[in-house]
Amino acid sequence: MKKSYVYFLLVMFGLLLNACKYDFIVPEVTTPVDPTVPVSFSTQIAPIFNTETCVSCHKTGGQAPDLTTANAYNSIKTMNLANTTTPESSIIYAFPGSSSHSWKGYTASEAQLILTWIKQGALNN
Ligand code: HEC
């Protein structure tokens, strides 16, 4: 076997290994959320569902949960999507960024905000 061919194979193998790397959360510079400052559902959480266009799919009469501003809180409560006992396992926090969701999910800072809101009791504030 020619030496150059061996190098070629090594490079291809390297590329193949690299292709398997996948970052679920896009790296982003985040300012940590202060856990002692109350997170407001209406002014901080509900807009995430709108600005991140969750509502293009999760609209009234569309894919559940209905995340439109008018119905988001109700959907989260009735579908039990926020788990205040183990906040990290809340569906509204963990599912959107998972590989089983058909969309990219939250940015790192949005995810942090949602987790903090759940830890504070998932209030309709
Ligand atoms: C392109 C359409 C689309 C977008 C955009 C989208 N979703 Fe979804 N979502 C789905 C579908 C379809 C499902 C059902 C599970 C599946 O097939 O992925 C789902 C399921 C979910 C569930 C799970 C509900 C359950 O019953 O367990 C949650 C929570 C959710 N989405 C939240 C979000 C949030 C938050 C956003 C925005 C950050 C978002 N989704 C954006 C299509 C979408």
XYZ file of C-alpha atoms and ligand atoms in Angstrom:
168
model
C 0.000 0.000 0.000
C 1.257 3.454 -0.902
C 2.196 5.734 1.976
C -0.009 8.581 0.720
C -2.986 6.254 0.663
C -2.427 5.378 4.319
C -2.361 9.087 5.168
C -5.522 9.604 3.155
C -7.265 6.853 5.136
C -6.088 8.343 8.421
C -7.468 11.754 7.478
C -10.789 10.278 6.374
C -11.037 8.301 9.616
C -10.354 11.488 11.551
C -13.110 13.307 9.679
C -15.475 10.424 10.343
C -14.792 10.548 14.080
C -15.304 14.302 14.072
C -18.638 13.971 12.312
C -20.036 12.092 15.317
C -19.516 15.072 17.594
C -22.725 16.927 18.212
C -23.369 19.896 20.472
C -26.938 19.921 21.728
C -26.790 23.388 23.180
C -25.175 26.062 21.026
C -22.337 27.520 23.109
C -23.141 31.047 24.121
C -21.837 33.588 26.601
C -24.394 33.765 29.361
C -24.885 36.026 32.313
C -25.961 33.713 35.126
C -29.538 34.128 36.302
C -29.656 35.406 39.887
C -31.766 32.764 41.699
C -32.845 35.251 44.374
C -34.519 37.592 41.857
C -38.035 36.362 40.986
C -38.437 35.353 37.327
C -41.722 36.601 35.886
C -43.723 34.199 33.750
C -45.579 36.907 31.839
C -42.624 39.181 31.060
C -39.716 36.694 30.834
C -40.947 33.159 30.152
C -43.974 33.580 27.871
C -41.997 35.807 25.424
C -39.431 33.001 24.954
C -42.156 30.810 23.463
C -43.043 33.647 21.096
C -39.647 34.999 20.092
C -38.240 31.508 19.595
C -41.234 30.787 17.374
C -42.303 27.791 19.414
C -45.792 29.035 18.593
C -45.343 28.421 14.868
C -46.029 24.777 15.780
C -47.422 25.048 19.308
C -50.354 27.299 18.512
C -53.968 27.058 19.593
C -55.411 24.014 17.831
C -51.925 22.929 16.696
C -49.282 20.679 18.265
C -49.707 20.364 22.056
C -48.740 22.149 24.280
C -50.423 25.385 23.213
C -47.669 27.909 23.986
C -49.410 31.086 22.862
C -49.113 33.843 25.456
C -52.774 33.531 26.429
C -52.603 29.768 27.029
C -48.978 28.862 27.804
C -49.289 28.857 31.594
C -52.483 26.816 31.522
C -50.933 24.261 29.140
C -47.845 23.866 31.324
C -50.028 23.258 34.385
C -52.629 20.960 32.854
C -50.053 18.890 30.931
C -47.823 18.778 34.018
C -44.787 20.092 32.130
C -43.149 21.814 35.116
C -41.888 19.598 37.935
C -41.122 21.741 40.985
C -39.834 18.719 42.953
C -37.119 17.864 40.412
C -36.950 20.987 38.197
C -34.244 19.543 35.911
C -36.608 16.789 34.792
C -39.425 19.191 33.873
C -40.655 18.459 30.361
C -40.908 22.160 29.466
C -37.225 22.540 30.433
C -35.660 19.292 29.246
C -37.725 18.129 26.282
C -37.452 20.984 23.733
C -33.651 20.633 23.453
C -33.667 16.834 23.390
C -33.021 14.806 20.255
C -36.609 13.490 20.300
C -37.979 16.977 19.674
C -38.426 18.077 16.101
C -36.966 21.501 16.831
C -33.722 23.007 18.143
C -35.011 24.087 21.549
C -33.805 26.943 23.725
C -30.618 28.977 23.821
C -28.519 28.357 26.943
C -29.703 31.553 28.635
C -33.357 30.835 27.902
C -32.998 27.330 29.334
C -31.412 28.796 32.456
C -34.221 31.293 32.880
C -36.872 28.587 32.536
C -35.100 26.329 35.030
C -34.875 29.184 37.543
C -38.555 29.969 37.084
C -39.456 26.317 37.817
C -37.145 26.216 40.857
C -38.970 29.277 42.183
C -42.238 27.334 42.072
C -43.391 27.764 38.436
C -45.655 30.648 39.390
C -48.128 32.461 37.146
C -46.526 35.793 37.998
C -41.305 22.654 13.887
C -42.390 22.529 14.859
C -42.041 22.730 16.326
C -41.421 23.813 16.912
C -40.928 25.081 16.251
C -41.387 23.520 18.328
N -41.949 22.305 18.586
Fe -42.268 21.470 20.414
N -43.045 19.815 19.567
C -43.236 19.638 18.210
C -43.742 18.294 17.977
C -44.091 17.693 16.600
C -43.857 17.677 19.249
C -44.305 16.260 19.563
C -43.076 15.412 19.818
C -42.195 15.366 18.597
O -42.564 14.695 17.633
O -41.149 16.012 18.600
C -43.414 18.655 20.215
C -43.394 18.450 21.566
C -43.083 19.414 22.505
C -43.188 19.235 23.929
C -43.567 17.940 24.652
C -45.031 17.880 24.989
C -45.368 16.552 25.639
O -46.498 16.130 25.458
O -44.515 15.933 26.303
C -42.813 20.411 24.512
C -42.761 20.747 25.999
C -42.472 21.310 23.436
N -42.645 20.680 22.229
C -42.022 22.596 23.634
C -41.525 23.415 22.622
C -40.896 24.704 22.847
C -40.712 25.332 24.209
C -40.543 25.191 21.626
C -39.768 26.461 21.311
C -38.473 26.588 21.959
C -40.972 24.218 20.624
N -41.547 23.156 21.272
C -40.855 24.385 19.266
C -42.997 20.564 17.219
C -42.368 21.789 17.387
